[in-house]
Amino acid sequence: MIQTQTDKRPRVVIVSEFVDATRNSTGYYWRKIIEGLARAGSEVVVVSTEQSCALAAPFGPNISCRSTALGQHSRNGGVKSYLFGQVQLALGLALQTWRVLRRGDVLYCGTNPSFLLVILALFRLMLGFRWVLLVHDVFPENAAAAGLTSPRSLKYRLAKAVFDRTYSAADALIAIGQDMLEVLQRKTRGKAQIEVIPNWADVREISTSLSPDDKPMVDRSRADAVIFQYFGNFGRVQGLELLLDAIRMVEHPAAEFVFIGDGALAGQVQQFVAQHPERRVRCLPSLEFGRNNEGLLACDVAMISLMPGMFGLAVPSKAYFSMAADKPLLVIGDVGAELQKMVSDHKELGWFCPAGDPRALARLIEQICDFDLSSIRGCPRRFMERNHDWKQAIRRYVAVLWPDTCR
């Protein structure tokens, strides 16, 4: 049981597209946050989609849910259909939020859908509530990094002007890394209160070994094999092209690779696997989040990759889930980024290679194949237990949401 000060706190309204722990890490995080805040003694009102509320039910004591049906089928079409659905979703969530918000409430939400934030900033001007924004993505900077728009374009500059003011309108921002803190300080020009609360996992829910009834997802018949895994979104900002280029250069006979997931570049990964059977690379479909633990255990080393230029724009949550499963990390990203600093400060957690240098990455993979992985067994898990567990995170969220009751 999470123990906190029991003074009467303002009600918290949580708004998110996903609040169920069955489909993705976003829903998992919000479901655990909702449960943690309710256990800490707060009344929690959840605003989400009909589908996510249904999947999350039943909620526990002190938790109620308001839902919208708008925008739930927006992911099946092209870019225009997706954007239209996101606008619909934002309007639906905004309408339900307006209906439940009271003066004196605390509004707590993430950064998706982006359009919703502009509406909530307007609500903030009209009603007297405290607004806390948990930042997992920085818009529109992340869209430019993904190549979806040019930083020099008029639409980007207009969007940035709007969202810089929108982010600044929140009473407090929560960054998930020190690198993101730097980006948000520039974005808000020092006008916003910003706290850093890194990603986390409920370590008690993640096992370091398969149960007797579970079948391994990968072939473990080669005793000398070292399996490197990419698990998650095959998106545009993950740097998968560079990762595949590096795999093409790896010559160590022990190296094997497995990709688990789906996304915009899934076809490219599947094509690489088909064209390079000699590279011992497998591509497996995405898993329901309930089977997340099986995927986490399907490797010896977890590869956490972002393309160059993503400094401060994202911190992959899969790194923390992998460490909870006691897997060391191979981090590919920008120098100075959150995960680079973590593995550099704690050598027992894994390795780092700068993004954009596939040859250096290939050589590092070969070095890891010769490393005694048993020498660091248990280190990633203990690091998570000590520094990034769910209960610790909830206490820090409480301090940001209700600062007056935690003094």
PDB file of N, CA and C in Angstrom, residues 117-213:
ATOM      1  N   LEU A 117      -4.273  19.415 -26.411  1.00  0.00           N
ATOM      2  CA  LEU A 117      -3.570  20.318 -25.506  1.00  0.00           C
ATOM      3  C   LEU A 117      -3.960  21.768 -25.740  1.00  0.00           C
ATOM      4  N   VAL A 118      -4.177  22.133 -26.996  1.00  0.00           N
ATOM      5  CA  VAL A 118      -4.574  23.510 -27.308  1.00  0.00           C
ATOM      6  C   VAL A 118      -5.929  23.815 -26.676  1.00  0.00           C
ATOM      7  N   ILE A 119      -6.845  22.857 -26.756  1.00  0.00           N
ATOM      8  CA  ILE A 119      -8.175  23.048 -26.166  1.00  0.00           C
ATOM      9  C   ILE A 119      -8.075  23.141 -24.650  1.00  0.00           C
ATOM     10  N   LEU A 120      -7.263  22.281 -24.050  1.00  0.00           N
ATOM     11  CA  LEU A 120      -7.119  22.303 -22.594  1.00  0.00           C
ATOM     12  C   LEU A 120      -6.493  23.606 -22.113  1.00  0.00           C
ATOM     13  N   ALA A 121      -5.597  24.172 -22.916  1.00  0.00           N
ATOM     14  CA  ALA A 121      -5.012  25.470 -22.558  1.00  0.00           C
ATOM     15  C   ALA A 121      -6.088  26.552 -22.519  1.00  0.00           C
ATOM     16  N   LEU A 122      -7.051  26.477 -23.442  1.00  0.00           N
ATOM     17  CA  LEU A 122      -8.170  27.422 -23.426  1.00  0.00           C
ATOM     18  C   LEU A 122      -9.052  27.195 -22.204  1.00  0.00           C
ATOM     19  N   PHE A 123      -9.306  25.915 -21.875  1.00  0.00           N
ATOM     20  CA  PHE A 123     -10.073  25.615 -20.665  1.00  0.00           C
ATOM     21  C   PHE A 123      -9.380  26.209 -19.442  1.00  0.00           C
ATOM     22  N   ARG A 124      -8.060  26.128 -19.440  1.00  0.00           N
ATOM     23  CA  ARG A 124      -7.282  26.625 -18.294  1.00  0.00           C
ATOM     24  C   ARG A 124      -7.513  28.119 -18.081  1.00  0.00           C
ATOM     25  N   LEU A 125      -7.724  28.860 -19.172  1.00  0.00           N
ATOM     26  CA  LEU A 125      -7.989  30.291 -19.059  1.00  0.00           C
ATOM     27  C   LEU A 125      -9.371  30.563 -18.484  1.00  0.00           C
ATOM     28  N   MET A 126     -10.316  29.648 -18.742  1.00  0.00           N
ATOM     29  CA  MET A 126     -11.708  29.880 -18.346  1.00  0.00           C
ATOM     30  C   MET A 126     -12.052  29.333 -16.968  1.00  0.00           C
ATOM     31  N   LEU A 127     -11.344  28.281 -16.541  1.00  0.00           N
ATOM     32  CA  LEU A 127     -11.657  27.656 -15.260  1.00  0.00           C
ATOM     33  C   LEU A 127     -10.440  27.708 -14.344  1.00  0.00           C
ATOM     34  N   GLY A 128     -10.683  27.710 -13.078  1.00  0.00           N
ATOM     35  CA  GLY A 128      -9.586  27.741 -12.114  1.00  0.00           C
ATOM     36  C   GLY A 128      -9.172  26.346 -11.694  1.00  0.00           C
ATOM     37  N   PHE A 129      -8.388  25.664 -12.508  1.00  0.00           N
ATOM     38  CA  PHE A 129      -7.886  24.340 -12.126  1.00  0.00           C
ATOM     39  C   PHE A 129      -6.377  24.298 -12.330  1.00  0.00           C
ATOM     40  N   ARG A 130      -5.748  23.343 -11.667  1.00  0.00           N
ATOM     41  CA  ARG A 130      -4.303  23.135 -11.813  1.00  0.00           C
ATOM     42  C   ARG A 130      -4.087  22.129 -12.944  1.00  0.00           C
ATOM     43  N   TRP A 131      -3.205  22.458 -13.877  1.00  0.00           N
ATOM     44  CA  TRP A 131      -2.956  21.597 -15.043  1.00  0.00           C
ATOM     45  C   TRP A 131      -1.523  21.081 -14.992  1.00  0.00           C
ATOM     46  N   VAL A 132      -1.388  19.757 -14.928  1.00  0.00           N
ATOM     47  CA  VAL A 132      -0.079  19.102 -14.929  1.00  0.00           C
ATOM     48  C   VAL A 132       0.022  18.257 -16.192  1.00  0.00           C
ATOM     49  N   LEU A 133       1.087  18.463 -16.949  1.00  0.00           N
ATOM     50  CA  LEU A 133       1.262  17.809 -18.246  1.00  0.00           C
ATOM     51  C   LEU A 133       2.448  16.849 -18.187  1.00  0.00           C
ATOM     52  N   LEU A 134       2.167  15.559 -18.388  1.00  0.00           N
ATOM     53  CA  LEU A 134       3.208  14.534 -18.445  1.00  0.00           C
ATOM     54  C   LEU A 134       3.690  14.424 -19.886  1.00  0.00           C
ATOM     55  N   VAL A 135       4.937  14.789 -20.128  1.00  0.00           N
ATOM     56  CA  VAL A 135       5.450  14.913 -21.498  1.00  0.00           C
ATOM     57  C   VAL A 135       6.199  13.641 -21.903  1.00  0.00           C
ATOM     58  N   HIS A 136       5.605  12.891 -22.827  1.00  0.00           N
ATOM     59  CA  HIS A 136       6.294  11.752 -23.437  1.00  0.00           C
ATOM     60  C   HIS A 136       6.782  12.096 -24.840  1.00  0.00           C
ATOM     61  N   ASP A 137       6.125  13.057 -25.486  1.00  0.00           N
ATOM     62  CA  ASP A 137       6.503  13.505 -26.829  1.00  0.00           C
ATOM     63  C   ASP A 137       6.510  15.027 -26.843  1.00  0.00           C
ATOM     64  N   VAL A 138       7.408  15.601 -27.618  1.00  0.00           N
ATOM     65  CA  VAL A 138       7.488  17.058 -27.737  1.00  0.00           C
ATOM     66  C   VAL A 138       7.068  17.430 -29.156  1.00  0.00           C
ATOM     67  N   PHE A 139       5.902  18.062 -29.271  1.00  0.00           N
ATOM     68  CA  PHE A 139       5.323  18.402 -30.579  1.00  0.00           C
ATOM     69  C   PHE A 139       5.474  19.906 -30.842  1.00  0.00           C
ATOM     70  N   PRO A 140       5.802  20.327 -32.080  1.00  0.00           N
ATOM     71  CA  PRO A 140       5.973  19.533 -33.310  1.00  0.00           C
ATOM     72  C   PRO A 140       7.410  19.100 -33.578  1.00  0.00           C
ATOM     73  N   GLU A 141       8.303  19.272 -32.612  1.00  0.00           N
ATOM     74  CA  GLU A 141       9.701  18.903 -32.841  1.00  0.00           C
ATOM     75  C   GLU A 141       9.846  17.431 -33.215  1.00  0.00           C
ATOM     76  N   ASN A 142       9.015  16.566 -32.600  1.00  0.00           N
ATOM     77  CA  ASN A 142       9.111  15.142 -32.927  1.00  0.00           C
ATOM     78  C   ASN A 142       8.675  14.857 -34.363  1.00  0.00           C
ATOM     79  N   ALA A 143       7.711  15.621 -34.875  1.00  0.00           N
ATOM     80  CA  ALA A 143       7.269  15.441 -36.261  1.00  0.00           C
ATOM     81  C   ALA A 143       8.373  15.826 -37.238  1.00  0.00           C
ATOM     82  N   ALA A 144       9.116  16.876 -36.908  1.00  0.00           N
ATOM     83  CA  ALA A 144      10.237  17.274 -37.765  1.00  0.00           C
ATOM     84  C   ALA A 144      11.339  16.228 -37.738  1.00  0.00           C
ATOM     85  N   ALA A 145      11.610  15.675 -36.559  1.00  0.00           N
ATOM     86  CA  ALA A 145      12.640  14.639 -36.445  1.00  0.00           C
ATOM     87  C   ALA A 145      12.271  13.396 -37.240  1.00  0.00           C
ATOM     88  N   ALA A 146      10.968  13.114 -37.339  1.00  0.00           N
ATOM     89  CA  ALA A 146      10.497  11.953 -38.094  1.00  0.00           C
ATOM     90  C   ALA A 146      10.465  12.205 -39.591  1.00  0.00           C
ATOM     91  N   GLY A 147      10.769  13.425 -40.007  1.00  0.00           N
ATOM     92  CA  GLY A 147      10.758  13.756 -41.422  1.00  0.00           C
ATOM     93  C   GLY A 147       9.384  14.040 -41.978  1.00  0.00           C
ATOM     94  N   LEU A 148       8.401  14.257 -41.106  1.00  0.00           N
ATOM     95  CA  LEU A 148       7.034  14.515 -41.552  1.00  0.00           C
ATOM     96  C   LEU A 148       6.820  15.973 -41.936  1.00  0.00           C
ATOM     97  N   THR A 149       7.713  16.839 -41.513  1.00  0.00           N
ATOM     98  CA  THR A 149       7.636  18.252 -41.866  1.00  0.00           C
ATOM     99  C   THR A 149       9.038  18.845 -41.775  1.00  0.00           C
ATOM    100  N   SER A 150       9.224  19.985 -42.371  1.00  0.00           N
ATOM    101  CA  SER A 150      10.522  20.652 -42.323  1.00  0.00           C
ATOM    102  C   SER A 150      10.507  21.751 -41.269  1.00  0.00           C
ATOM    103  N   PRO A 151      11.563  21.854 -40.456  1.00  0.00           N
ATOM    104  CA  PRO A 151      11.628  22.936 -39.464  1.00  0.00           C
ATOM    105  C   PRO A 151      11.593  24.324 -40.087  1.00  0.00           C
ATOM    106  N   ARG A 152      11.860  24.407 -41.394  1.00  0.00           N
ATOM    107  CA  ARG A 152      11.847  25.700 -42.073  1.00  0.00           C
ATOM    108  C   ARG A 152      10.483  26.041 -42.658  1.00  0.00           C
ATOM    109  N   SER A 153       9.572  25.085 -42.665  1.00  0.00           N
ATOM    110  CA  SER A 153       8.276  25.319 -43.303  1.00  0.00           C
ATOM    111  C   SER A 153       7.415  26.248 -42.458  1.00  0.00           C
ATOM    112  N   LEU A 154       6.495  26.927 -43.120  1.00  0.00           N
ATOM    113  CA  LEU A 154       5.594  27.841 -42.423  1.00  0.00           C
ATOM    114  C   LEU A 154       4.692  27.092 -41.453  1.00  0.00           C
ATOM    115  N   LYS A 155       4.177  25.931 -41.877  1.00  0.00           N
ATOM    116  CA  LYS A 155       3.267  25.190 -40.999  1.00  0.00           C
ATOM    117  C   LYS A 155       3.983  24.716 -39.733  1.00  0.00           C
ATOM    118  N   TYR A 156       5.269  24.363 -39.864  1.00  0.00           N
ATOM    119  CA  TYR A 156       6.017  23.959 -38.671  1.00  0.00           C
ATOM    120  C   TYR A 156       6.202  25.141 -37.731  1.00  0.00           C
ATOM    121  N   ARG A 157       6.587  26.282 -38.274  1.00  0.00           N
ATOM    122  CA  ARG A 157       6.833  27.455 -37.431  1.00  0.00           C
ATOM    123  C   ARG A 157       5.558  27.925 -36.741  1.00  0.00           C
ATOM    124  N   LEU A 158       4.429  27.846 -37.451  1.00  0.00           N
ATOM    125  CA  LEU A 158       3.154  28.210 -36.831  1.00  0.00           C
ATOM    126  C   LEU A 158       2.792  27.228 -35.719  1.00  0.00           C
ATOM    127  N   ALA A 159       2.951  25.928 -36.025  1.00  0.00           N
ATOM    128  CA  ALA A 159       2.641  24.913 -35.019  1.00  0.00           C
ATOM    129  C   ALA A 159       3.535  25.067 -33.793  1.00  0.00           C
ATOM    130  N   LYS A 160       4.802  25.344 -34.020  1.00  0.00           N
ATOM    131  CA  LYS A 160       5.717  25.497 -32.888  1.00  0.00           C
ATOM    132  C   LYS A 160       5.345  26.702 -32.035  1.00  0.00           C
ATOM    133  N   ALA A 161       4.963  27.796 -32.667  1.00  0.00           N
ATOM    134  CA  ALA A 161       4.556  28.978 -31.905  1.00  0.00           C
ATOM    135  C   ALA A 161       3.339  28.671 -31.035  1.00  0.00           C
ATOM    136  N   VAL A 162       2.370  27.953 -31.614  1.00  0.00           N
ATOM    137  CA  VAL A 162       1.154  27.603 -30.870  1.00  0.00           C
ATOM    138  C   VAL A 162       1.476  26.658 -29.718  1.00  0.00           C
ATOM    139  N   PHE A 163       2.253  25.616 -29.993  1.00  0.00           N
ATOM    140  CA  PHE A 163       2.497  24.607 -28.960  1.00  0.00           C
ATOM    141  C   PHE A 163       3.523  25.056 -27.930  1.00  0.00           C
ATOM    142  N   ASP A 164       4.410  25.962 -28.281  1.00  0.00           N
ATOM    143  CA  ASP A 164       5.289  26.533 -27.256  1.00  0.00           C
ATOM    144  C   ASP A 164       4.456  27.264 -26.206  1.00  0.00           C
ATOM    145  N   ARG A 165       3.474  28.022 -26.653  1.00  0.00           N
ATOM    146  CA  ARG A 165       2.593  28.734 -25.717  1.00  0.00           C
ATOM    147  C   ARG A 165       1.695  27.759 -24.964  1.00  0.00           C
ATOM    148  N   THR A 166       1.260  26.693 -25.662  1.00  0.00           N
ATOM    149  CA  THR A 166       0.391  25.705 -25.028  1.00  0.00           C
ATOM    150  C   THR A 166       1.115  24.988 -23.898  1.00  0.00           C
ATOM    151  N   TYR A 167       2.328  24.513 -24.157  1.00  0.00           N
ATOM    152  CA  TYR A 167       3.096  23.833 -23.105  1.00  0.00           C
ATOM    153  C   TYR A 167       3.362  24.790 -21.946  1.00  0.00           C
ATOM    154  N   SER A 168       3.608  26.057 -22.258  1.00  0.00           N
ATOM    155  CA  SER A 168       3.890  27.048 -21.213  1.00  0.00           C
ATOM    156  C   SER A 168       2.672  27.343 -20.356  1.00  0.00           C
ATOM    157  N   ALA A 169       1.467  27.033 -20.871  1.00  0.00           N
ATOM    158  CA  ALA A 169       0.237  27.335 -20.137  1.00  0.00           C
ATOM    159  C   ALA A 169      -0.004  26.387 -18.972  1.00  0.00           C
ATOM    160  N   ALA A 170       0.642  25.220 -18.979  1.00  0.00           N
ATOM    161  CA  ALA A 170       0.461  24.261 -17.890  1.00  0.00           C
ATOM    162  C   ALA A 170       1.088  24.791 -16.603  1.00  0.00           C
ATOM    163  N   ASP A 171       0.491  24.429 -15.467  1.00  0.00           N
ATOM    164  CA  ASP A 171       1.058  24.827 -14.177  1.00  0.00           C
ATOM    165  C   ASP A 171       2.364  24.094 -13.897  1.00  0.00           C
ATOM    166  N   ALA A 172       2.459  22.866 -14.377  1.00  0.00           N
ATOM    167  CA  ALA A 172       3.685  22.085 -14.194  1.00  0.00           C
ATOM    168  C   ALA A 172       3.820  21.091 -15.336  1.00  0.00           C
ATOM    169  N   LEU A 173       5.051  20.893 -15.776  1.00  0.00           N
ATOM    170  CA  LEU A 173       5.368  19.878 -16.772  1.00  0.00           C
ATOM    171  C   LEU A 173       6.211  18.803 -16.102  1.00  0.00           C
ATOM    172  N   ILE A 174       5.972  17.555 -16.478  1.00  0.00           N
ATOM    173  CA  ILE A 174       6.804  16.455 -16.010  1.00  0.00           C
ATOM    174  C   ILE A 174       7.581  15.917 -17.200  1.00  0.00           C
ATOM    175  N   ALA A 175       8.901  16.068 -17.168  1.00  0.00           N
ATOM    176  CA  ALA A 175       9.774  15.521 -18.209  1.00  0.00           C
ATOM    177  C   ALA A 175      10.234  14.136 -17.778  1.00  0.00           C
ATOM    178  N   ILE A 176      10.476  13.256 -18.750  1.00  0.00           N
ATOM    179  CA  ILE A 176      10.886  11.891 -18.410  1.00  0.00           C
ATOM    180  C   ILE A 176      12.396  11.687 -18.565  1.00  0.00           C
ATOM    181  N   GLY A 177      13.131  12.791 -18.714  1.00  0.00           N
ATOM    182  CA  GLY A 177      14.581  12.705 -18.795  1.00  0.00           C
ATOM    183  C   GLY A 177      15.206  14.076 -18.658  1.00  0.00           C
ATOM    184  N   GLN A 178      16.483  14.107 -18.254  1.00  0.00           N
ATOM    185  CA  GLN A 178      17.190  15.378 -18.138  1.00  0.00           C
ATOM    186  C   GLN A 178      17.360  16.038 -19.495  1.00  0.00           C
ATOM    187  N   ASP A 179      17.527  15.245 -20.552  1.00  0.00           N
ATOM    188  CA  ASP A 179      17.635  15.823 -21.892  1.00  0.00           C
ATOM    189  C   ASP A 179      16.327  16.481 -22.311  1.00  0.00           C
ATOM    190  N   MET A 180      15.196  15.843 -21.953  1.00  0.00           N
ATOM    191  CA  MET A 180      13.898  16.439 -22.251  1.00  0.00           C
ATOM    192  C   MET A 180      13.684  17.716 -21.439  1.00  0.00           C
ATOM    193  N   LEU A 181      14.198  17.747 -20.225  1.00  0.00           N
ATOM    194  CA  LEU A 181      14.130  18.963 -19.411  1.00  0.00           C
ATOM    195  C   LEU A 181      14.768  20.130 -20.152  1.00  0.00           C
ATOM    196  N   GLU A 182      15.933  19.910 -20.754  1.00  0.00           N
ATOM    197  CA  GLU A 182      16.610  20.971 -21.507  1.00  0.00           C
ATOM    198  C   GLU A 182      15.750  21.457 -22.670  1.00  0.00           C
ATOM    199  N   VAL A 183      15.159  20.520 -23.398  1.00  0.00           N
ATOM    200  CA  VAL A 183      14.316  20.886 -24.539  1.00  0.00           C
ATOM    201  C   VAL A 183      13.101  21.683 -24.080  1.00  0.00           C
ATOM    202  N   LEU A 184      12.464  21.251 -22.992  1.00  0.00           N
ATOM    203  CA  LEU A 184      11.263  21.931 -22.506  1.00  0.00           C
ATOM    204  C   LEU A 184      11.584  23.303 -21.923  1.00  0.00           C
ATOM    205  N   GLN A 185      12.743  23.447 -21.314  1.00  0.00           N
ATOM    206  CA  GLN A 185      13.133  24.767 -20.805  1.00  0.00           C
ATOM    207  C   GLN A 185      13.264  25.768 -21.943  1.00  0.00           C
ATOM    208  N   ARG A 186      13.834  25.316 -23.062  1.00  0.00           N
ATOM    209  CA  ARG A 186      13.931  26.196 -24.233  1.00  0.00           C
ATOM    210  C   ARG A 186      12.555  26.443 -24.834  1.00  0.00           C
ATOM    211  N   LYS A 187      11.742  25.416 -24.879  1.00  0.00           N
ATOM    212  CA  LYS A 187      10.425  25.525 -25.506  1.00  0.00           C
ATOM    213  C   LYS A 187       9.535  26.498 -24.750  1.00  0.00           C
ATOM    214  N   THR A 188       9.598  26.463 -23.427  1.00  0.00           N
ATOM    215  CA  THR A 188       8.747  27.326 -22.606  1.00  0.00           C
ATOM    216  C   THR A 188       9.457  28.609 -22.180  1.00  0.00           C
ATOM    217  N   ARG A 189      10.703  28.777 -22.620  1.00  0.00           N
ATOM    218  CA  ARG A 189      11.504  29.966 -22.299  1.00  0.00           C
ATOM    219  C   ARG A 189      11.599  30.209 -20.796  1.00  0.00           C
ATOM    220  N   GLY A 190      11.673  29.115 -20.056  1.00  0.00           N
ATOM    221  CA  GLY A 190      11.833  29.210 -18.615  1.00  0.00           C
ATOM    222  C   GLY A 190      10.588  29.624 -17.863  1.00  0.00           C
ATOM    223  N   LYS A 191       9.435  29.682 -18.541  1.00  0.00           N
ATOM    224  CA  LYS A 191       8.212  30.164 -17.893  1.00  0.00           C
ATOM    225  C   LYS A 191       7.490  29.076 -17.102  1.00  0.00           C
ATOM    226  N   ALA A 192       7.767  27.800 -17.390  1.00  0.00           N
ATOM    227  CA  ALA A 192       7.012  26.711 -16.775  1.00  0.00           C
ATOM    228  C   ALA A 192       7.810  26.033 -15.668  1.00  0.00           C
ATOM    229  N   GLN A 193       7.094  25.559 -14.650  1.00  0.00           N
ATOM    230  CA  GLN A 193       7.702  24.693 -13.649  1.00  0.00           C
ATOM    231  C   GLN A 193       7.869  23.313 -14.287  1.00  0.00           C
ATOM    232  N   ILE A 194       9.069  22.777 -14.258  1.00  0.00           N
ATOM    233  CA  ILE A 194       9.331  21.482 -14.885  1.00  0.00           C
ATOM    234  C   ILE A 194      10.007  20.564 -13.870  1.00  0.00           C
ATOM    235  N   GLU A 195       9.427  19.394 -13.671  1.00  0.00           N
ATOM    236  CA  GLU A 195      10.009  18.371 -12.809  1.00  0.00           C
ATOM    237  C   GLU A 195      10.419  17.177 -13.667  1.00  0.00           C
ATOM    238  N   VAL A 196      11.471  16.498 -13.269  1.00  0.00           N
ATOM    239  CA  VAL A 196      11.923  15.304 -13.983  1.00  0.00           C
ATOM    240  C   VAL A 196      11.534  14.065 -13.183  1.00  0.00           C
ATOM    241  N   ILE A 197      10.688  13.234 -13.775  1.00  0.00           N
ATOM    242  CA  ILE A 197      10.335  11.935 -13.204  1.00  0.00           C
ATOM    243  C   ILE A 197      10.549  10.907 -14.309  1.00  0.00           C
ATOM    244  N   PRO A 198      11.631  10.153 -14.263  1.00  0.00           N
ATOM    245  CA  PRO A 198      11.936   9.221 -15.356  1.00  0.00           C
ATOM    246  C   PRO A 198      10.888   8.123 -15.488  1.00  0.00           C
ATOM    247  N   ASN A 199      10.960   7.404 -16.604  1.00  0.00           N
ATOM    248  CA  ASN A 199      10.106   6.238 -16.801  1.00  0.00           C
ATOM    249  C   ASN A 199      10.363   5.207 -15.714  1.00  0.00           C
ATOM    250  N   TRP A 200       9.476   4.243 -15.593  1.00  0.00           N
ATOM    251  CA  TRP A 200       9.514   3.285 -14.500  1.00  0.00           C
ATOM    252  C   TRP A 200       8.760   2.026 -14.925  1.00  0.00           C
ATOM    253  N   ALA A 201       8.717   1.051 -14.054  1.00  0.00           N
ATOM    254  CA  ALA A 201       7.903  -0.151 -14.259  1.00  0.00           C
ATOM    255  C   ALA A 201       7.556  -0.716 -12.892  1.00  0.00           C
ATOM    256  N   ASP A 202       6.455  -1.438 -12.810  1.00  0.00           N
ATOM    257  CA  ASP A 202       6.123  -2.156 -11.583  1.00  0.00           C
ATOM    258  C   ASP A 202       6.899  -3.469 -11.626  1.00  0.00           C
ATOM    259  N   VAL A 203       8.030  -3.477 -10.951  1.00  0.00           N
ATOM    260  CA  VAL A 203       8.956  -4.608 -11.046  1.00  0.00           C
ATOM    261  C   VAL A 203       8.296  -5.906 -10.601  1.00  0.00           C
ATOM    262  N   ARG A 204       7.348  -5.822  -9.680  1.00  0.00           N
ATOM    263  CA  ARG A 204       6.683  -7.031  -9.187  1.00  0.00           C
ATOM    264  C   ARG A 204       5.867  -7.733 -10.269  1.00  0.00           C
ATOM    265  N   GLU A 205       5.509  -7.006 -11.318  1.00  0.00           N
ATOM    266  CA  GLU A 205       4.698  -7.593 -12.387  1.00  0.00           C
ATOM    267  C   GLU A 205       5.538  -8.140 -13.548  1.00  0.00           C
ATOM    268  N   ILE A 206       6.845  -8.009 -13.466  1.00  0.00           N
ATOM    269  CA  ILE A 206       7.720  -8.447 -14.555  1.00  0.00           C
ATOM    270  C   ILE A 206       8.672  -9.514 -14.031  1.00  0.00           C
ATOM    271  N   SER A 207       8.635 -10.680 -14.669  1.00  0.00           N
ATOM    272  CA  SER A 207       9.450 -11.811 -14.246  1.00  0.00           C
ATOM    273  C   SER A 207      10.773 -11.828 -15.007  1.00  0.00           C
ATOM    274  N   THR A 208      11.786 -12.417 -14.394  1.00  0.00           N
ATOM    275  CA  THR A 208      13.087 -12.561 -15.050  1.00  0.00           C
ATOM    276  C   THR A 208      13.257 -13.935 -15.699  1.00  0.00           C
ATOM    277  N   SER A 209      12.229 -14.764 -15.629  1.00  0.00           N
ATOM    278  CA  SER A 209      12.288 -16.083 -16.262  1.00  0.00           C
ATOM    279  C   SER A 209      10.883 -16.502 -16.668  1.00  0.00           C
ATOM    280  N   LEU A 210      10.791 -17.365 -17.667  1.00  0.00           N
ATOM    281  CA  LEU A 210       9.506 -17.870 -18.130  1.00  0.00           C
ATOM    282  C   LEU A 210       8.924 -18.846 -17.117  1.00  0.00           C
ATOM    283  N   SER A 211       7.600 -18.875 -17.045  1.00  0.00           N
ATOM    284  CA  SER A 211       6.943 -19.877 -16.215  1.00  0.00           C
ATOM    285  C   SER A 211       7.042 -21.235 -16.907  1.00  0.00           C
ATOM    286  N   PRO A 212       6.877 -22.331 -16.178  1.00  0.00           N
ATOM    287  CA  PRO A 212       6.987 -23.665 -16.788  1.00  0.00           C
ATOM    288  C   PRO A 212       6.021 -23.892 -17.944  1.00  0.00           C
ATOM    289  N   ASP A 213       4.895 -23.170 -17.950  1.00  0.00           N
ATOM    290  CA  ASP A 213       3.893 -23.369 -18.997  1.00  0.00           C
ATOM    291  C   ASP A 213       4.171 -22.553 -20.256  1.00  0.00           C
TER     292      ASP A 213
END
